[in-house]
XYZ file of C-alpha atoms in Angstrom:
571
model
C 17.995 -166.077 115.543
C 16.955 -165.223 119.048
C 14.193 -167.650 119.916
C 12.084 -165.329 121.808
C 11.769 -163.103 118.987
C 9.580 -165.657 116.842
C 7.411 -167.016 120.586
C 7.258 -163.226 121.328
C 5.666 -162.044 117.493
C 3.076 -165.128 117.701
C 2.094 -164.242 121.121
C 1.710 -160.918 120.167
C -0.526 -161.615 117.828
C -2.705 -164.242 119.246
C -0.945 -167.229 117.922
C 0.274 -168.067 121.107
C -0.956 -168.067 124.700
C 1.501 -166.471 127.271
C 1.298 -169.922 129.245
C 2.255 -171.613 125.937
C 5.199 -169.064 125.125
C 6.874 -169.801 128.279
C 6.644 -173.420 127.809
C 8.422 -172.958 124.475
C 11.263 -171.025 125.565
C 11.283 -173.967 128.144
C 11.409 -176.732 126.201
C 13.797 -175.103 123.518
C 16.443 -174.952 125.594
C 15.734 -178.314 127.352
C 14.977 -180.219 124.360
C 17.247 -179.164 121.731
C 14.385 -179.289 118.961
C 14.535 -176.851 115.829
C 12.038 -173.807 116.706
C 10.008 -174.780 113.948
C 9.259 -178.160 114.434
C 8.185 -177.432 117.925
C 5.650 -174.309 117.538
C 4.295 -176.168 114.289
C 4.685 -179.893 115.847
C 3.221 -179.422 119.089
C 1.366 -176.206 119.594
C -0.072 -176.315 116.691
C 0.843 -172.859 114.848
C 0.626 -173.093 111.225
C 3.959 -173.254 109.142
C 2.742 -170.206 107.372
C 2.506 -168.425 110.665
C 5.230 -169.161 111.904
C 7.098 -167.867 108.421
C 5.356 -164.612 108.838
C 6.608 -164.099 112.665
C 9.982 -165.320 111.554
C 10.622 -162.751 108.970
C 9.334 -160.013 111.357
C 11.971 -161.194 114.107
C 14.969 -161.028 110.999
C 13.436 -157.411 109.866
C 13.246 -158.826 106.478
C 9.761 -157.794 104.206
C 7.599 -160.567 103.470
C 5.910 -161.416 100.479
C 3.261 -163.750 99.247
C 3.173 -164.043 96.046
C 0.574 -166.529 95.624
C -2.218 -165.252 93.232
C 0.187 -162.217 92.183
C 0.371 -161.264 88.620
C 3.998 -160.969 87.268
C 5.240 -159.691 83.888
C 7.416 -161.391 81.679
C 10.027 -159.177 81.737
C 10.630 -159.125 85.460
C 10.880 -163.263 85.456
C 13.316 -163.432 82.435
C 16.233 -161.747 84.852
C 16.772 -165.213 86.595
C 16.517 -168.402 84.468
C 14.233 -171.545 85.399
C 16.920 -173.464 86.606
C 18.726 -171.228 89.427
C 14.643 -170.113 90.456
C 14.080 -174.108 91.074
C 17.321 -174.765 92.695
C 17.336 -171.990 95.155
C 13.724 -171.613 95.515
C 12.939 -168.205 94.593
C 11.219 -166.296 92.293
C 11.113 -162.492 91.179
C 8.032 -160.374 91.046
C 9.143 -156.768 91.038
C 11.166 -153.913 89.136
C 11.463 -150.702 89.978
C 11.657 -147.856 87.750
C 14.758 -146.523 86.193
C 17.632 -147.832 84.508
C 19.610 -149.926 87.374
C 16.262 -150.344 89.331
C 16.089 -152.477 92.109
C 15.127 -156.108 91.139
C 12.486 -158.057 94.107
C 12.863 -161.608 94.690
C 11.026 -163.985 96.960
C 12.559 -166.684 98.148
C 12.645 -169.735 100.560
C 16.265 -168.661 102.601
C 16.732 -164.926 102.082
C 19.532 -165.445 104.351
C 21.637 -166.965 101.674
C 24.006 -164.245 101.098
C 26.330 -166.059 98.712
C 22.815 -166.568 96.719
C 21.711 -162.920 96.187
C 25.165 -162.326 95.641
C 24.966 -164.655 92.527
C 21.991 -163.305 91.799
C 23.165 -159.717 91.669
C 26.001 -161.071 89.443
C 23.624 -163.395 86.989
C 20.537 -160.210 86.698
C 23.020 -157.351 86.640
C 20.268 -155.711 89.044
C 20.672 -154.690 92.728
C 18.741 -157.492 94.871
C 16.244 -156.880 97.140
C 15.305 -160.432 99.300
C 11.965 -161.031 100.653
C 11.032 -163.984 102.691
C 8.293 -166.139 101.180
C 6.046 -169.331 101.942
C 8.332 -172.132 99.924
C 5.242 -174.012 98.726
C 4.099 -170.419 97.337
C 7.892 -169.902 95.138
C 7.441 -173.286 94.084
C 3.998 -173.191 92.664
C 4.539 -169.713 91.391
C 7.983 -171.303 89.709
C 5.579 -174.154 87.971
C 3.033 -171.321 87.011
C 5.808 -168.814 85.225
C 8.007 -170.982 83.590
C 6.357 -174.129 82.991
C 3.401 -172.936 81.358
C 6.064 -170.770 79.157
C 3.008 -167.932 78.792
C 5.784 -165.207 80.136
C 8.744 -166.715 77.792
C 6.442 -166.286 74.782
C 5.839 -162.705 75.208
C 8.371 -161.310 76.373
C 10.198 -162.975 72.939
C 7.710 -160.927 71.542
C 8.217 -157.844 72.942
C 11.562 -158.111 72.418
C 10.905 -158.281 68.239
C 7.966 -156.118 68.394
C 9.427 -153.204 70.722
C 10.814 -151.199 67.941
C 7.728 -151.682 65.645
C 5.345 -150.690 68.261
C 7.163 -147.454 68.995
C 7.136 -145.920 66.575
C 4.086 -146.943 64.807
C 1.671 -144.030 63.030
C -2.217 -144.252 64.042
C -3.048 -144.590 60.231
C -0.643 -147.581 59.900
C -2.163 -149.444 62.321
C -3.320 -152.567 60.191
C 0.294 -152.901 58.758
C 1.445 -153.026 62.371
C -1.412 -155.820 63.840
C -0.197 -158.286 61.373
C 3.424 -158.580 62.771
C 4.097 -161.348 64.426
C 5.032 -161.098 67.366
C 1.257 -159.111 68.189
C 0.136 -162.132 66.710
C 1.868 -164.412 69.133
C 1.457 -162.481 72.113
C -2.447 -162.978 71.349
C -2.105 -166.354 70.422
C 0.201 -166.920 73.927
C -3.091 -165.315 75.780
C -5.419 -168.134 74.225
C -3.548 -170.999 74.366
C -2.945 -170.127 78.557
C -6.891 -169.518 78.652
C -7.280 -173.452 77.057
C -4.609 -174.865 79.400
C -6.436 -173.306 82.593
C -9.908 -174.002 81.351
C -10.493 -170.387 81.712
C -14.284 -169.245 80.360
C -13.645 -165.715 80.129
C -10.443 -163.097 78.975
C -10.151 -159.933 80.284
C -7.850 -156.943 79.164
C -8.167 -153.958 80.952
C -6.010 -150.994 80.065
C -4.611 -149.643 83.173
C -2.592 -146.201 84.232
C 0.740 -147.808 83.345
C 0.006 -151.381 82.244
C -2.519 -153.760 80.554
C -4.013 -156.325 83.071
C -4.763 -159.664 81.404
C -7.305 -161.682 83.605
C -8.380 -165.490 83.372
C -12.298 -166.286 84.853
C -11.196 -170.017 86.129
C -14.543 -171.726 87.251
C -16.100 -168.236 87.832
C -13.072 -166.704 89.659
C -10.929 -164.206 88.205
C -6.950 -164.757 88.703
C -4.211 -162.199 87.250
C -2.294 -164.100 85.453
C 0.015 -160.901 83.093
C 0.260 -157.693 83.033
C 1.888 -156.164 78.938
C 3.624 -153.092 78.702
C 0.616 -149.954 77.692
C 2.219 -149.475 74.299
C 1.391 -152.661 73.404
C -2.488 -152.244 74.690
C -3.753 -150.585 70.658
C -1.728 -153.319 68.959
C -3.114 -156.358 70.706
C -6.757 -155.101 70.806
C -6.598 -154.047 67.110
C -5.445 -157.596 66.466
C -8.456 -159.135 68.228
C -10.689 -156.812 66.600
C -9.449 -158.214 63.109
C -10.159 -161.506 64.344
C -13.488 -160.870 65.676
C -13.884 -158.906 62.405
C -14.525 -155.826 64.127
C -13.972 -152.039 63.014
C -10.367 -151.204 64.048
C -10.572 -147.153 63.776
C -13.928 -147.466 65.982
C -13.367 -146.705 69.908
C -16.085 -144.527 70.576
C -18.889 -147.625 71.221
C -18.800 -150.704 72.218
C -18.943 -153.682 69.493
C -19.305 -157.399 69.743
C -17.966 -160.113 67.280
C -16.825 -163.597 67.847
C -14.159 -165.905 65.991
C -12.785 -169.665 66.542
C -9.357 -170.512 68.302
C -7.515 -174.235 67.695
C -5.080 -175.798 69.721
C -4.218 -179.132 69.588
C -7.666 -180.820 69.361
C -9.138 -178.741 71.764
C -11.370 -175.838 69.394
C -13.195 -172.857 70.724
C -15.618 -170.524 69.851
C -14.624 -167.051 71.580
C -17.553 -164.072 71.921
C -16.130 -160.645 71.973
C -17.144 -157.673 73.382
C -14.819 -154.292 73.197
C -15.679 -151.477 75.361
C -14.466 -147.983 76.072
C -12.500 -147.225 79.248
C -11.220 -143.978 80.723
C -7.664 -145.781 80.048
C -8.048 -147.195 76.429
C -10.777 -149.891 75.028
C -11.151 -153.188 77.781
C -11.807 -156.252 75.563
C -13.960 -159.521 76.955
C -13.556 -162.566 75.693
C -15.585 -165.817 76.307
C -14.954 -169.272 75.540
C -17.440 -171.907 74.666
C -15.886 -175.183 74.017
C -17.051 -176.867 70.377
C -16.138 -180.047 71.386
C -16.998 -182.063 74.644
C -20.921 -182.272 74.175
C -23.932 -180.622 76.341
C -23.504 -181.916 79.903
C -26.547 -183.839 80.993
C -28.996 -183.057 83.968
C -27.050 -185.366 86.349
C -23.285 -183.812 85.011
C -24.715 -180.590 85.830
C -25.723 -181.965 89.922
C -29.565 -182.493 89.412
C -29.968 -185.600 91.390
C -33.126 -186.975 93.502
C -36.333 -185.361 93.858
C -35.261 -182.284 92.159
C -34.167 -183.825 89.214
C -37.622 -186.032 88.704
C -40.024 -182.798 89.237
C -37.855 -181.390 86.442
C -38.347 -184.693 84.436
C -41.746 -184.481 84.680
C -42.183 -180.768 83.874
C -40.430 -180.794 80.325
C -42.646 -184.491 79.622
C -45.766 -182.215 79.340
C -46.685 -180.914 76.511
C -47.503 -177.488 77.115
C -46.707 -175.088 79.989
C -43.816 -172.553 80.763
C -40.638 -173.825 82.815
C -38.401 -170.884 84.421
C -34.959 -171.172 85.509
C -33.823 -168.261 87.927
C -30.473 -166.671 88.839
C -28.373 -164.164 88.474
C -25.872 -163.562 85.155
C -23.770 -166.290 85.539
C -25.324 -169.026 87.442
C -25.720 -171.188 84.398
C -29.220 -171.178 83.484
C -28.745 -171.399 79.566
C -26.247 -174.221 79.807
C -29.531 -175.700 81.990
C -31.776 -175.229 79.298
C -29.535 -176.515 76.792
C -29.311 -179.978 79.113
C -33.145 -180.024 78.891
C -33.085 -179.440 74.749
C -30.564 -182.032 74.372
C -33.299 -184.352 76.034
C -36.399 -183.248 74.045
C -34.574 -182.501 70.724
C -35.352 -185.243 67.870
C -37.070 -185.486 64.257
C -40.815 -185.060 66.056
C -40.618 -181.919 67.525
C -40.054 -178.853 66.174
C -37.942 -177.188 68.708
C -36.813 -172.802 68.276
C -34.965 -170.393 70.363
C -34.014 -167.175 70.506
C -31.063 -166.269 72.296
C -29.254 -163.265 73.123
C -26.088 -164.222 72.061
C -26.468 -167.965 70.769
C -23.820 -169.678 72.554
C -23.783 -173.201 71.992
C -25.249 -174.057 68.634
C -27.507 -177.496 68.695
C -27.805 -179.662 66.140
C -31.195 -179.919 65.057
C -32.411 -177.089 66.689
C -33.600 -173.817 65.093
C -31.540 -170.996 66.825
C -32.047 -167.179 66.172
C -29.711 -164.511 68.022
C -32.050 -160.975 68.552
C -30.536 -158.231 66.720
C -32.226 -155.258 68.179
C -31.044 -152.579 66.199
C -32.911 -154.467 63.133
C -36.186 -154.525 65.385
C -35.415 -158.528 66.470
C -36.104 -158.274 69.991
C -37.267 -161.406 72.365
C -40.878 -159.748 71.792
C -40.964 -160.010 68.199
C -39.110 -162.765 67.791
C -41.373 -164.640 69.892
C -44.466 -163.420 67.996
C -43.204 -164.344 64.533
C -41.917 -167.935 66.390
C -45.898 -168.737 66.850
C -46.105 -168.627 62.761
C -43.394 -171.248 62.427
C -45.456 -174.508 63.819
C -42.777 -174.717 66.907
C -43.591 -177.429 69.000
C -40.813 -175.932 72.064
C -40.028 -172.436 72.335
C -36.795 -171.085 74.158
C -37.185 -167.460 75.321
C -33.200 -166.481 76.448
C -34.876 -164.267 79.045
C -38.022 -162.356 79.808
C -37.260 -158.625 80.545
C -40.808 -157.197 79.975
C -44.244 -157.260 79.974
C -44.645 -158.110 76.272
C -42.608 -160.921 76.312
C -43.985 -162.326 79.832
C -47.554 -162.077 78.014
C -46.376 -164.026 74.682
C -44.493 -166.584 76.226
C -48.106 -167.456 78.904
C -49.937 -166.911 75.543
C -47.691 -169.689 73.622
C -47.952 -172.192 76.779
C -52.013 -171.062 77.019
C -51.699 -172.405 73.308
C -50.295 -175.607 73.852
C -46.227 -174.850 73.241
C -43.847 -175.866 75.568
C -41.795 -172.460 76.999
C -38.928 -172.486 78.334
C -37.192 -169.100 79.449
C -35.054 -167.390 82.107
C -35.418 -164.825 84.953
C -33.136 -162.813 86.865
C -34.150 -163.668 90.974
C -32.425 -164.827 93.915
C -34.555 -167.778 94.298
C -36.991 -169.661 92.497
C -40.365 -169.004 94.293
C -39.111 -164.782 93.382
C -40.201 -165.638 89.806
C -43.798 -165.875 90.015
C -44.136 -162.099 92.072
C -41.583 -160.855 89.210
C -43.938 -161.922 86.883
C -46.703 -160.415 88.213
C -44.938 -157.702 88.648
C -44.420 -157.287 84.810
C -47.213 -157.323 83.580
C -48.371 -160.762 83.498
C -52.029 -161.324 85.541
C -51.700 -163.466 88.545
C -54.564 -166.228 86.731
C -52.590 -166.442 83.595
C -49.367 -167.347 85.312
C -50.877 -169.970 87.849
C -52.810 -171.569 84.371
C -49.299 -171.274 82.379
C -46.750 -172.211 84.830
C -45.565 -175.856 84.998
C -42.527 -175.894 87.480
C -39.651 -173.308 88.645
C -35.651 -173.829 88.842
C -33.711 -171.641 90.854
C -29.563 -172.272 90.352
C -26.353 -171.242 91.353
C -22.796 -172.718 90.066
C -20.120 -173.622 92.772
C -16.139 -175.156 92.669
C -15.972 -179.154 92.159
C -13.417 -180.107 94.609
C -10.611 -181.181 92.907
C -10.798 -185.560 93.173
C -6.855 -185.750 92.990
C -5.784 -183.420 96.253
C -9.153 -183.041 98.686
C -8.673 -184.465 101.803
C -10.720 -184.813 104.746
C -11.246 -182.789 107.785
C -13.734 -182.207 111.185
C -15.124 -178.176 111.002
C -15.684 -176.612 113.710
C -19.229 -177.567 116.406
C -20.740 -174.397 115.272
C -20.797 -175.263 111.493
C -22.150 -178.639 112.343
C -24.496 -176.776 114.697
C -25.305 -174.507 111.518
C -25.855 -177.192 109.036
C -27.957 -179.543 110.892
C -30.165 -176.768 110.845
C -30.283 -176.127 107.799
C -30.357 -179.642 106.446
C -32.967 -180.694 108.688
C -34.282 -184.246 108.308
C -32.373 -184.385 105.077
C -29.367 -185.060 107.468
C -27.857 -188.858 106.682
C -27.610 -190.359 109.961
C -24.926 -192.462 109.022
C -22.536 -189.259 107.901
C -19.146 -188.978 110.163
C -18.791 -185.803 110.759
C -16.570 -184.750 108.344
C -16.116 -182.317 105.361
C -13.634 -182.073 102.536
C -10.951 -179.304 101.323
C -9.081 -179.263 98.562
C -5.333 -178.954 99.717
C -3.881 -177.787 96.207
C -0.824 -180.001 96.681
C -0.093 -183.477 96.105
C 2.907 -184.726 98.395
C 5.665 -181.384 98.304
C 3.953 -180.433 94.710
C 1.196 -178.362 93.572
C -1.528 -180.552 92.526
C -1.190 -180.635 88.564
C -5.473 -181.388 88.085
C -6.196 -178.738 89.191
C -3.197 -176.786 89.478
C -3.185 -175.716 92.928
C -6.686 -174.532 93.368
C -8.081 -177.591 95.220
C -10.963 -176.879 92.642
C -11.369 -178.490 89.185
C -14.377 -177.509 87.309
C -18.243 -176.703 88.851
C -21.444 -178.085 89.434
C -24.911 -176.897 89.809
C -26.272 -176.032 93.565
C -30.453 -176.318 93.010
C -33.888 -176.140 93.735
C -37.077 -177.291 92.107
C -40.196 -177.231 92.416
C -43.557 -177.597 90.154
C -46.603 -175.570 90.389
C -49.197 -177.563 92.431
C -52.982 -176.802 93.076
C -51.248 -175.090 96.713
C -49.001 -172.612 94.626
C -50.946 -171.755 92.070
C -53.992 -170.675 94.844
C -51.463 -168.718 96.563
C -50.326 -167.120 93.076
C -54.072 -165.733 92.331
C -54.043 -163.718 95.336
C -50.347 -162.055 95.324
C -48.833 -164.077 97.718
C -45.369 -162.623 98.799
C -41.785 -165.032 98.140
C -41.784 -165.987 101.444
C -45.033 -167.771 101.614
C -44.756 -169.446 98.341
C -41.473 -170.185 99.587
C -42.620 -171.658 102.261
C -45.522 -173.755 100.715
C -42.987 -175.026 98.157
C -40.537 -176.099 101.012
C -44.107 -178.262 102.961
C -44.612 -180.116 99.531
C -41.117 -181.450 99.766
C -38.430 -178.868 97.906
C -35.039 -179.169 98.748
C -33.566 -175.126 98.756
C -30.680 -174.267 97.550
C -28.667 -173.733 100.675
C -29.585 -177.718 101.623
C -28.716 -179.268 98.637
C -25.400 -177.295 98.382
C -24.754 -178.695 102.526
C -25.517 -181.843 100.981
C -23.117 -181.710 98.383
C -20.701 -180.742 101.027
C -21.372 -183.479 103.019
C -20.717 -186.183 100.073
C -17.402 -184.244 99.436
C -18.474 -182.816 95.852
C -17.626 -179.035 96.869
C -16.964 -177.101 99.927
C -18.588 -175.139 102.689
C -17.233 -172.217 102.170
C -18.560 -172.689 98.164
C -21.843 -173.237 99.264
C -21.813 -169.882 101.407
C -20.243 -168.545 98.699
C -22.795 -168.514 96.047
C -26.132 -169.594 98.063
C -26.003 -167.647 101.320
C -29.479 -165.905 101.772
């Protein structure tokens, strides 16, 4: 391997000055050190770098296959044991009969390796050069987790069924079971990754099975399109939905156990172009209602919110967009209020966590039970707290000022960036500026980011212009005894990926907030129409912390990362 190849490709590219390069080829020869250790070492490239240049000099393709999805049938051609001892892993087959099998893999200069493997697949090898840390995580992924064994045995009984099944023998066909397993194979991977959502999306040639791990969707299989009808007409029967209809979307829900861990799964079927896409979401039944300070309420956003939900009348918003974890908010605050003394109802569109305790109604709107209605026949029940799921228009902005105005306590949602944008959005409605600034008792705007993962962060200094950046931000919330430090996680744990959280640096999420109640200062600016900004602004004089501060904060303390905070709370 010509060592100017490798300086030449990273100085090419940037990697490398031309002063540096020469020094290299210098010291090389002089010193007798492996290429590697001395570009990596002492210059500083990064190992994966350096990979990428070195399979460019050997004219061998590179592949990452980090993040990739792979289907079962392509990883059954070489067995656990020779993918771990050579450090490789297949991800591709082409079409046709003999087609040409891919594999990744640490030393794709091992001839007397793909020779084996040509003899052990029966396929024609085609070697790739990949990051070793990459093979070896995707190796733990694969066949550890046994998700790809289990349907592929599946396949294997069900091929034969599945062809040849007729359209009005359908239910005879869903209760096989190897559909059965291949379903129950996707739930019990969606429990071991903590996963909140399912997705499976028909495709061209393929179905795409998706996991939503603390709010990020990873491809984790891809099943063979014949197999698409069959496995959604199995959920459906679950879910008890209609089978034969594909024309509209439908919703249903059923409960999944393994081990002790039981969950409550929402689905929702919808037509596609390539075949019916099926979402499903998890809500854990066991585990409890996190509290205010699980969910990263802390300090003087935490006691504004405290007092808010003490009085006994008065509407409370929580803003964000789908996703950002308002209801699981507002069931924190519940979980507080809710005893024998109070008579506490909410209306929900679905209900997703049901509360002991707690009267909960789910609209129906084709039966005329809409948050409108609901809320008006809620005022006849003697409710002492009142949870509107969200307020979408000017009826149900009216009732739910009219219930506070009447001495209930309101809580509800709104869809806005921030949480000064709900009191324009109100007014904007329906709802008259005086009747909001009377109502209103204090407004939460949210957004969920990553938890660093406790096991595998590590420390590290970022760059002058981010401290630059968040001093500015931060203001004289800076600690003034904080090294200047932030925190990563690394995904790895000595030469392993990091089994917590395995290998995202991330394990579970936390709340990224701002509070603040509705003083004599807001609600003046609220009677005349003030714009965001300037209530904004007001809000940040009386003392609120914004969302982009207490997620640099969090940063700081080594709860989550910079680039989560940017992420989700960037303006």
């Amino acid at each position: 391997m010509p060592a100017q190849d490798i300086v030449s490709i990273l100085a090419a590219s940037n990697k490398l000055s031309a002063e540096q390069a020469e020094r290299i080829r210098t010291e090389a020869l002089n010193s007798g050190l492996p290429l590697e250790d001395l570009i990596t070492g002492k210059y500083g490239v990064s190992h994966d770098d350096f990979i990428r240049a070195k399979a460019e000099s050997l004219g061998i393709p590179f592949m990452n296959v980090s993040g990739r999805a792979i289907t079962p049938d392509v990883i059954n051609f070489i067995p656990e044991p020779v993918a771990r001892r050579y450090t490789l892993v297949p991800f591709q087959l082409d079409a046709g009969e003999n087609g040409t099998l891919s594999v990744a893999m640490a030393d794709p200069l091992d001839f007397q390796v793909v020779e084996f493997l040509e003899k052990k697949s029966g396929r024609s090898i085609k070697p790739f050069m990949g990051f070793k840390d990459d093979i070896v995580a995707a190796i733990d992924e694969l066949y550890t987790q046994n998700l790809g064994a289990d349907v592929t045995a599946a396949l294997e009984e069900s091929a034969p069924t599945i062809k040849t099944y007729e359209a009005g023998h359908l239910g005879e066909v869903i209760r096989e079971a190897p559909i059965a397993q291949i379903v129950s194979a996707i739930l019990e991977q969606a429990i071991r990754t903590r996963a909140s959502d399912v997705h499976i999306e028909p495709q061209i040639g393929e179905t795409r099975v998706r996991y939503r791990v603390d709010g990020i969707l990873q491809e984790r299989l891809m099943l063979p399109r014949r197999l698409q009808d069959a496995v959604i007409s199995r959920i459906k029967i679950l879910a008890d939905l209609k089978i034969d209809e594909k024309r509209i979307p439908q919703d249903g829900r059923f409960n999944f156990k393994m081990g002790e861990s039981e969950v409550d799964l929402r689905v929702s079927t919808l037509p596609t172009v390539h075949g019916e896409k099926v979402v499903m979401r998890l809500l854990k039944k066991s585990g409890g209602i996190p509290t205010l300070n699980d969910l990263g309420l802390r300090g003087l956003a935490l006691k504004h919110l405290e007092t808010a939900i003490r009085r006994p009348h008065g509407v409370i918003l929580v803003t964000g967009p789908t996703g950002s974890g308002k209801t699981t908010t507002l069931y924190s605050v519940l979980a507080i209020l809710n005893n024998a003394k109070v008579n506490i109802m909410t209306l929900e569109d679905p209900v997703e966590y049901e509360i002991s305790g707690v009267n909960q109604v789910q609209i129906n709107p084709a039966a005329g039970l809409t948050f409108a209605t609901g809320l008006r026949s809620f005022l006849r029940q003697d409710p002492n707290i009142v949870l509107v799921g969200e307020i979408r228009d000017q009826e149900t902005a009216e009732l739910a000022i009219q219930a506070a105005l009447t001495g209930h306590l309101v809580f509800s949602t709104l869809h806005t960036n921030n949480a000064a944008g709900a009191i324009p959005r109100l007014i904007d409605l329906g709802a008259e500026p005086f009747l909001v600034a009377s109502a209103l008792n204090a407004l939460v705007g949210q957004r969920i980011a990553r938890r660093l993962c406790p096991t595998c962060k590590e420390e590290y200094v970022p760059d002058e212009a981010v401290i630059v950046d968040m001093k500015s931000v931060v203001g004289t919330l800076w600690p003034q005894d904080k090294p200047m430090v932030l925190y990563k996680g690394k995904g790895t744990v000595g030469d392993k990926p990091c089994e917590s959280c395995g290998g995202s640096g991330y394990l579970g999420r936390l709340g990224v907030f701002e509070v603040f109640p509705i003083t004599d200062a807001i609600s003046k600016l609220t009677l005349t129409r003030a714009p965001m900004s300037e209530i904004e602004k007001q809000a940040v004089s009386e003392g609120m912390i914004t969302m982009k501060q207490d997620g640099y904060l969090k940063a700081l303390e080594g709860v989550t990362t910079i680039e989560e905070v940017l992420r989700v709370a960037q303006d």
